[in-house]
């Protein structure tokens, strides 16, 4: 049986107020799947990422990364996880290669092996010729690609990206999305891509998890979700699933 790259079960999180930030959230991301975590502001996407990376401890529920529980076996789980956070975290005054070597060293990857992997990842992301430039000299799209290359150096099976296209223009967004889809298709990497931008979804290949007010409202390939909602497009499904009215009311009205 194939082990899911990410397996989230019964996840619940409270920051201490009346409302739960996440309530009984469950879904899987299988190897090679590009899954969009879709949700409006405040849906719980960042909370889910913080729980999946072990930054927060859930009130209830479990997260397994490649079969390893993030709370019980964080070292094994994190070894399979690559993360690109919403806020850029590169050192602008180091070169591209210096940033990547630094990260590789943190993961205990030897210098020669690190340089081999850096060359491979930068080539794959069409950035090898920029390797000796300071990150400050790169535009936003290229910086994001460096962050993706960095997140792949320890060869994770799951890549989490939290709204990675924020601040990028349309061509840079398209290039980034194309590169990340290629990772899924070529290497079988599983991707969870958090966004609130519907046009980032490829309806022919992608899976979606629609999160709204801390709950999963839909989960599956785009066509299956559209069939479930009775909508023609993922944009309509999303509007329907995240409508201001309670979901039961929307269903009755349909
Ligand atoms: N540190 C915190 N303390 C208290 N409440 C929080 C905290 N962080 C988030 N929340 C609340 O938890 C809920 C989920 O927030 P979260 O940031 O996870 O959503 P999001 O989908 O990432 O939103 P955005 O797209 O705006 O980043 C919201 O109601 C938010 O106000």
mmCIF file of C-alpha atoms and ligand atoms in Angstrom:
data_model
loop_
_atom_site.group_PDB
_atom_site.id
_atom_site.type_symbol
_atom_site.label_atom_id
_atom_site.label_comp_id
_atom_site.label_asym_id
_atom_site.label_seq_id
_atom_site.Cartn_x
_atom_site.Cartn_y
_atom_site.Cartn_z
ATOM 1 C CA UNK A 1 0.000 0.000 0.000
ATOM 2 C CA UNK A 2 1.323 3.450 -0.875
ATOM 3 C CA UNK A 3 2.187 5.523 2.169
ATOM 4 C CA UNK A 4 0.600 8.993 1.967
ATOM 5 C CA UNK A 5 3.147 11.806 1.882
ATOM 6 C CA UNK A 6 0.856 13.730 4.228
ATOM 7 C CA UNK A 7 -1.889 12.220 6.347
ATOM 8 C CA UNK A 8 -3.920 14.586 8.511
ATOM 9 C CA UNK A 9 -6.506 13.022 10.839
ATOM 10 C CA UNK A 10 -9.049 14.602 13.177
ATOM 11 C CA UNK A 11 -6.962 17.746 13.555
ATOM 12 C CA UNK A 12 -8.298 20.355 15.928
ATOM 13 C CA UNK A 13 -6.647 23.512 17.150
ATOM 14 C CA UNK A 14 -7.711 26.189 19.589
ATOM 15 C CA UNK A 15 -5.755 29.378 20.270
ATOM 16 C CA UNK A 16 -7.752 29.714 23.460
ATOM 17 C CA UNK A 17 -10.775 31.755 22.339
ATOM 18 C CA UNK A 18 -14.341 30.597 21.740
ATOM 19 C CA UNK A 19 -13.783 29.649 18.128
ATOM 20 C CA UNK A 20 -11.652 26.714 17.008
ATOM 21 C CA UNK A 21 -9.055 27.627 14.370
ATOM 22 C CA UNK A 22 -9.298 24.038 13.041
ATOM 23 C CA UNK A 23 -12.007 21.491 13.711
ATOM 24 C CA UNK A 24 -11.825 17.812 12.773
ATOM 25 C CA UNK A 25 -9.627 18.440 9.732
ATOM 26 C CA UNK A 26 -8.637 15.327 7.798
ATOM 27 C CA UNK A 27 -7.207 14.718 4.318
ATOM 28 C CA UNK A 28 -4.302 12.993 2.561
ATOM 29 C CA UNK A 29 -1.777 14.048 -0.025
ATOM 30 C CA UNK A 30 -0.424 11.103 -2.023
ATOM 31 C CA UNK A 31 2.998 10.952 -3.709
ATOM 32 C CA UNK A 32 3.068 12.900 -6.978
ATOM 33 C CA UNK A 33 -0.157 14.812 -6.232
ATOM 34 C CA UNK A 34 -0.324 18.586 -6.534
ATOM 35 C CA UNK A 35 -2.912 19.582 -3.938
ATOM 36 C CA UNK A 36 -4.156 23.136 -3.509
ATOM 37 C CA UNK A 37 -5.189 24.071 0.000
ATOM 38 C CA UNK A 38 -7.801 26.670 -0.811
ATOM 39 C CA UNK A 39 -9.308 28.959 1.737
ATOM 40 C CA UNK A 40 -10.272 32.567 2.293
ATOM 41 C CA UNK A 41 -8.505 34.718 4.903
ATOM 42 C CA UNK A 42 -8.827 33.217 8.353
ATOM 43 C CA UNK A 43 -9.776 29.746 7.039
ATOM 44 C CA UNK A 44 -6.979 28.114 9.031
ATOM 45 C CA UNK A 45 -4.322 27.513 6.345
ATOM 46 C CA UNK A 46 -1.403 28.968 8.318
ATOM 47 C CA UNK A 47 -2.523 27.137 11.454
ATOM 48 C CA UNK A 48 -2.562 23.882 9.506
ATOM 49 C CA UNK A 49 0.970 24.574 8.224
ATOM 50 C CA UNK A 50 2.194 25.354 11.731
ATOM 51 C CA UNK A 51 0.761 22.035 12.958
ATOM 52 C CA UNK A 52 2.145 20.089 9.979
ATOM 53 C CA UNK A 53 5.643 21.452 10.590
ATOM 54 C CA UNK A 54 5.496 20.856 14.346
ATOM 55 C CA UNK A 55 5.617 24.570 15.218
ATOM 56 C CA UNK A 56 2.321 24.193 17.082
ATOM 57 C CA UNK A 57 0.992 21.226 19.023
ATOM 58 C CA UNK A 58 -2.611 20.296 18.068
ATOM 59 C CA UNK A 59 -5.392 20.320 20.629
ATOM 60 C CA UNK A 60 -6.377 16.934 19.124
ATOM 61 C CA UNK A 61 -5.591 14.823 16.079
ATOM 62 C CA UNK A 62 -2.474 13.696 14.238
ATOM 63 C CA UNK A 63 -0.239 14.643 11.348
ATOM 64 C CA UNK A 64 1.877 11.941 9.683
ATOM 65 C CA UNK A 65 4.540 12.825 7.142
ATOM 66 C CA UNK A 66 5.525 9.793 5.084
ATOM 67 C CA UNK A 67 4.240 7.611 7.922
ATOM 68 C CA UNK A 68 6.005 9.499 10.734
ATOM 69 C CA UNK A 69 4.028 11.321 13.405
ATOM 70 C CA UNK A 70 5.219 14.939 13.583
ATOM 71 C CA UNK A 71 4.768 14.982 17.371
ATOM 72 C CA UNK A 72 6.054 11.478 18.206
ATOM 73 C CA UNK A 73 8.925 11.292 15.700
ATOM 74 C CA UNK A 74 9.672 14.863 14.602
ATOM 75 C CA UNK A 75 13.169 14.085 13.302
ATOM 76 C CA UNK A 76 11.946 11.368 10.909
ATOM 77 C CA UNK A 77 8.919 13.413 9.866
ATOM 78 C CA UNK A 78 10.915 16.592 9.178
ATOM 79 C CA UNK A 79 13.507 14.651 7.172
ATOM 80 C CA UNK A 80 10.731 14.049 4.615
ATOM 81 C CA UNK A 81 9.408 17.604 4.645
ATOM 82 C CA UNK A 82 10.391 20.663 2.607
ATOM 83 C CA UNK A 83 8.755 23.994 3.424
ATOM 84 C CA UNK A 84 8.482 27.341 1.656
ATOM 85 C CA UNK A 85 7.008 29.842 4.083
ATOM 86 C CA UNK A 86 4.909 32.831 3.105
ATOM 87 C CA UNK A 87 7.593 35.269 4.271
ATOM 88 C CA UNK A 88 10.863 34.961 2.334
ATOM 89 C CA UNK A 89 13.709 33.674 4.497
ATOM 90 C CA UNK A 90 16.803 33.984 2.281
ATOM 91 C CA UNK A 91 19.806 36.043 3.342
ATOM 92 C CA UNK A 92 19.803 38.858 0.781
ATOM 93 C CA UNK A 93 23.502 39.598 1.221
ATOM 94 C CA UNK A 94 24.657 36.053 0.505
ATOM 95 C CA UNK A 95 24.850 34.613 -2.986
ATOM 96 C CA UNK A 96 22.387 32.016 -4.183
ATOM 97 C CA UNK A 97 24.934 29.231 -3.698
ATOM 98 C CA UNK A 98 25.958 30.480 -0.237
ATOM 99 C CA UNK A 99 22.328 30.425 0.906
ATOM 100 C CA UNK A 100 21.919 26.881 -0.366
ATOM 101 C CA UNK A 101 25.213 25.605 1.063
ATOM 102 C CA UNK A 102 24.285 27.021 4.452
ATOM 103 C CA UNK A 103 20.984 25.138 4.460
ATOM 104 C CA UNK A 104 22.641 21.910 3.232
ATOM 105 C CA UNK A 105 25.157 22.142 6.088
ATOM 106 C CA UNK A 106 22.297 22.500 8.585
ATOM 107 C CA UNK A 107 20.954 19.207 7.241
ATOM 108 C CA UNK A 108 24.343 17.531 7.618
ATOM 109 C CA UNK A 109 24.914 17.198 3.868
ATOM 110 C CA UNK A 110 28.653 17.146 3.029
ATOM 111 C CA UNK A 111 30.089 19.907 0.839
ATOM 112 C CA UNK A 112 30.719 17.856 -2.308
ATOM 113 C CA UNK A 113 27.283 16.204 -2.189
ATOM 114 C CA UNK A 114 25.701 19.577 -1.383
ATOM 115 C CA UNK A 115 27.287 21.166 -4.453
ATOM 116 C CA UNK A 116 26.065 18.294 -6.629
ATOM 117 C CA UNK A 117 22.510 18.705 -5.357
ATOM 118 C CA UNK A 118 22.643 22.509 -5.599
ATOM 119 C CA UNK A 119 23.705 22.313 -9.235
ATOM 120 C CA UNK A 120 20.934 19.799 -9.998
ATOM 121 C CA UNK A 121 18.181 21.815 -8.277
ATOM 122 C CA UNK A 122 19.268 25.181 -9.688
ATOM 123 C CA UNK A 123 19.472 23.692 -13.179
ATOM 124 C CA UNK A 124 16.032 22.171 -12.823
ATOM 125 C CA UNK A 125 14.626 25.539 -11.721
ATOM 126 C CA UNK A 126 16.474 27.400 -14.535
ATOM 127 C CA UNK A 127 18.638 29.370 -12.105
ATOM 128 C CA UNK A 128 22.069 27.786 -12.370
ATOM 129 C CA UNK A 129 23.525 30.738 -14.282
ATOM 130 C CA UNK A 130 22.465 33.079 -11.429
ATOM 131 C CA UNK A 131 24.198 31.022 -8.716
ATOM 132 C CA UNK A 132 27.009 33.476 -7.983
ATOM 133 C CA UNK A 133 24.737 36.537 -7.638
ATOM 134 C CA UNK A 134 23.610 37.974 -4.359
ATOM 135 C CA UNK A 135 19.970 37.174 -3.666
ATOM 136 C CA UNK A 136 19.334 40.940 -3.381
ATOM 137 C CA UNK A 137 19.948 41.205 -7.147
ATOM 138 C CA UNK A 138 17.210 38.676 -7.998
ATOM 139 C CA UNK A 139 13.571 39.514 -8.652
ATOM 140 C CA UNK A 140 10.772 38.081 -6.504
ATOM 141 C CA UNK A 141 10.051 35.115 -8.777
ATOM 142 C CA UNK A 142 13.703 34.060 -8.879
ATOM 143 C CA UNK A 143 14.019 34.407 -5.089
ATOM 144 C CA UNK A 144 11.033 32.098 -4.693
ATOM 145 C CA UNK A 145 12.636 29.555 -6.979
ATOM 146 C CA UNK A 146 15.815 29.676 -4.887
ATOM 147 C CA UNK A 147 13.669 28.960 -1.822
ATOM 148 C CA UNK A 148 12.134 25.970 -3.589
ATOM 149 C CA UNK A 149 15.587 24.685 -4.591
ATOM 150 C CA UNK A 150 16.658 25.066 -0.964
ATOM 151 C CA UNK A 151 13.587 23.209 0.305
ATOM 152 C CA UNK A 152 14.455 20.273 -1.999
ATOM 153 C CA UNK A 153 18.132 19.829 -1.061
ATOM 154 C CA UNK A 154 17.490 17.182 1.604
ATOM 155 C CA UNK A 155 15.246 15.302 -0.891
ATOM 156 C CA UNK A 156 11.895 15.564 0.885
ATOM 157 C CA UNK A 157 8.902 13.539 -0.261
ATOM 158 C CA UNK A 158 6.465 16.329 0.681
ATOM 159 C CA UNK A 159 6.736 20.022 -0.143
ATOM 160 C CA UNK A 160 4.545 22.538 1.687
ATOM 161 C CA UNK A 161 4.233 26.008 0.162
ATOM 162 C CA UNK A 162 2.305 28.714 2.009
ATOM 163 C CA UNK A 163 0.949 31.237 -0.523
ATOM 164 C CA UNK A 164 4.237 31.176 -2.452
ATOM 165 C CA UNK A 165 3.073 33.534 -5.202
ATOM 166 C CA UNK A 166 2.246 36.496 -2.956
ATOM 167 C CA UNK A 167 3.699 39.637 -4.531
ATOM 168 C CA UNK A 168 4.648 37.984 -7.840
ATOM 169 C CA UNK A 169 3.464 39.196 -11.244
ATOM 170 C CA UNK A 170 1.467 36.884 -13.513
ATOM 171 C CA UNK A 171 4.373 35.535 -15.642
ATOM 172 C CA UNK A 172 6.439 34.773 -12.498
ATOM 173 C CA UNK A 173 3.443 33.042 -10.896
ATOM 174 C CA UNK A 174 2.909 30.903 -14.003
ATOM 175 C CA UNK A 175 6.585 29.917 -14.153
ATOM 176 C CA UNK A 176 6.615 28.963 -10.480
ATOM 177 C CA UNK A 177 3.455 26.875 -10.813
ATOM 178 C CA UNK A 178 4.890 25.118 -13.887
ATOM 179 C CA UNK A 179 8.129 24.285 -12.066
ATOM 180 C CA UNK A 180 6.328 22.884 -9.037
ATOM 181 C CA UNK A 181 4.011 20.745 -11.196
ATOM 182 C CA UNK A 182 7.125 19.350 -12.885
ATOM 183 C CA UNK A 183 8.461 18.264 -9.473
ATOM 184 C CA UNK A 184 5.297 16.235 -8.923
ATOM 185 C CA UNK A 185 5.307 14.687 -12.393
ATOM 186 C CA UNK A 186 9.043 13.956 -12.656
ATOM 187 C CA UNK A 187 10.045 13.057 -9.101
ATOM 188 C CA UNK A 188 6.748 12.022 -7.522
ATOM 189 C CA UNK A 189 7.051 14.769 -4.909
ATOM 190 C CA UNK A 190 3.773 15.485 -3.128
ATOM 191 C CA UNK A 191 2.854 19.160 -2.931
ATOM 192 C CA UNK A 192 0.487 21.048 -0.669
ATOM 193 C CA UNK A 193 0.153 24.555 -2.109
ATOM 194 C CA UNK A 194 -1.841 26.982 0.067
ATOM 195 C CA UNK A 195 -3.527 29.756 -1.836
ATOM 196 C CA UNK A 196 -6.661 31.823 -2.070
ATOM 197 C CA UNK A 197 -6.161 32.404 -5.796
ATOM 198 C CA UNK A 198 -8.432 30.093 -7.790
ATOM 199 C CA UNK A 199 -6.609 30.692 -11.062
ATOM 200 C CA UNK A 200 -3.557 28.902 -9.647
ATOM 201 C CA UNK A 201 -5.414 25.590 -9.883
ATOM 202 C CA UNK A 202 -5.021 23.336 -12.908
ATOM 203 C CA UNK A 203 -8.458 21.687 -13.105
ATOM 204 C CA UNK A 204 -7.145 18.818 -15.220
ATOM 205 C CA UNK A 205 -4.468 17.569 -12.805
ATOM 206 C CA UNK A 206 -4.804 19.117 -9.368
ATOM 207 C CA UNK A 207 -6.511 18.044 -6.189
ATOM 208 C CA UNK A 208 -8.115 20.608 -3.907
ATOM 209 C CA UNK A 209 -8.807 20.772 -0.205
ATOM 210 C CA UNK A 210 -11.251 23.588 0.486
ATOM 211 C CA UNK A 211 -10.911 24.893 4.017
ATOM 212 C CA UNK A 212 -13.422 27.353 5.423
ATOM 213 C CA UNK A 213 -13.737 28.533 9.016
ATOM 214 C CA UNK A 214 -11.472 25.745 10.193
ATOM 215 C CA UNK A 215 -13.312 22.878 8.508
ATOM 216 C CA UNK A 216 -12.694 20.891 5.314
ATOM 217 C CA UNK A 217 -15.605 21.667 2.999
ATOM 218 C CA UNK A 218 -14.407 19.585 0.035
ATOM 219 C CA UNK A 219 -11.497 17.335 -0.758
ATOM 220 C CA UNK A 220 -10.529 15.570 -3.985
ATOM 221 C CA UNK A 221 -9.710 16.019 -7.664
ATOM 222 C CA UNK A 222 -11.217 19.204 -9.107
ATOM 223 C CA UNK A 223 -13.713 17.291 -11.291
ATOM 224 C CA UNK A 224 -14.986 15.289 -8.291
ATOM 225 C CA UNK A 225 -15.392 18.426 -6.174
ATOM 226 C CA UNK A 226 -17.298 20.159 -8.988
ATOM 227 C CA UNK A 227 -19.542 17.139 -9.347
ATOM 228 C CA UNK A 228 -20.224 17.123 -5.621
ATOM 229 C CA UNK A 229 -21.172 20.807 -5.573
ATOM 230 C CA UNK A 230 -22.996 20.647 -8.912
ATOM 231 C CA UNK A 231 -20.858 23.512 -10.221
ATOM 232 C CA UNK A 232 -19.200 23.873 -13.614
ATOM 233 C CA UNK A 233 -15.925 25.392 -12.420
ATOM 234 C CA UNK A 234 -13.722 25.269 -9.345
ATOM 235 C CA UNK A 235 -14.303 29.021 -8.884
ATOM 236 C CA UNK A 236 -18.058 28.427 -8.585
ATOM 237 C CA UNK A 237 -17.499 25.465 -6.268
ATOM 238 C CA UNK A 238 -15.266 27.577 -4.066
ATOM 239 C CA UNK A 239 -17.829 30.407 -3.889
ATOM 240 C CA UNK A 240 -20.525 27.941 -3.028
ATOM 241 C CA UNK A 241 -18.486 26.113 -0.381
ATOM 242 C CA UNK A 242 -17.260 29.294 1.277
ATOM 243 C CA UNK A 243 -20.492 31.268 1.049
ATOM 244 C CA UNK A 244 -21.320 33.462 4.028
ATOM 245 C CA UNK A 245 -24.427 31.369 4.658
ATOM 246 C CA UNK A 246 -24.009 28.121 6.585
ATOM 247 C CA UNK A 247 -23.270 25.221 4.240
ATOM 248 C CA UNK A 248 -26.484 23.314 5.118
ATOM 249 C CA UNK A 249 -28.514 26.345 4.091
ATOM 250 C CA UNK A 250 -26.679 26.570 0.767
ATOM 251 C CA UNK A 251 -27.364 22.888 0.129
ATOM 252 C CA UNK A 252 -31.078 23.281 0.871
ATOM 253 C CA UNK A 253 -31.337 26.328 -1.343
ATOM 254 C CA UNK A 254 -29.711 24.549 -4.336
HETATM 255 N N1 LIG B 1 -1.741 33.414 17.153
HETATM 256 C C1 LIG B 1 -3.066 33.421 17.114
HETATM 257 N N2 LIG B 1 -3.795 33.694 18.228
HETATM 258 C C2 LIG B 1 -5.145 33.673 18.199
HETATM 259 N N3 LIG B 1 -5.867 33.411 17.094
HETATM 260 C C3 LIG B 1 -5.204 33.154 15.959
HETATM 261 C C4 LIG B 1 -3.779 33.151 15.904
HETATM 262 N N4 LIG B 1 -3.396 32.841 14.624
HETATM 263 C C5 LIG B 1 -4.546 32.671 13.924
HETATM 264 N N5 LIG B 1 -5.614 32.857 14.718
HETATM 265 C C6 LIG B 1 -7.029 32.720 14.329
HETATM 266 O O1 LIG B 1 -7.208 31.395 13.824
HETATM 267 C C7 LIG B 1 -8.049 31.407 12.667
HETATM 268 C C8 LIG B 1 -7.299 30.808 11.486
HETATM 269 O O2 LIG B 1 -6.230 31.698 11.135
HETATM 270 P P1 LIG B 1 -5.097 31.323 10.083
HETATM 271 O O3 LIG B 1 -4.074 32.418 10.124
HETATM 272 O O4 LIG B 1 -4.645 29.937 10.301
HETATM 273 O O5 LIG B 1 -5.902 31.401 8.703
HETATM 274 P P2 LIG B 1 -5.364 31.560 7.207
HETATM 275 O O6 LIG B 1 -6.259 30.724 6.365
HETATM 276 O O7 LIG B 1 -3.910 31.251 7.160
HETATM 277 O O8 LIG B 1 -5.611 33.085 6.907
HETATM 278 P P3 LIG B 1 -4.715 34.101 6.013
HETATM 279 O O9 LIG B 1 -4.955 33.707 4.580
HETATM 280 O O10 LIG B 1 -5.335 35.425 6.363
HETATM 281 O O11 LIG B 1 -3.297 33.969 6.457
HETATM 282 C C9 LIG B 1 -8.472 32.854 12.449
HETATM 283 O O12 LIG B 1 -9.728 33.028 13.073
HETATM 284 C C10 LIG B 1 -7.393 33.646 13.156
HETATM 285 O O13 LIG B 1 -7.904 34.869 13.631
#
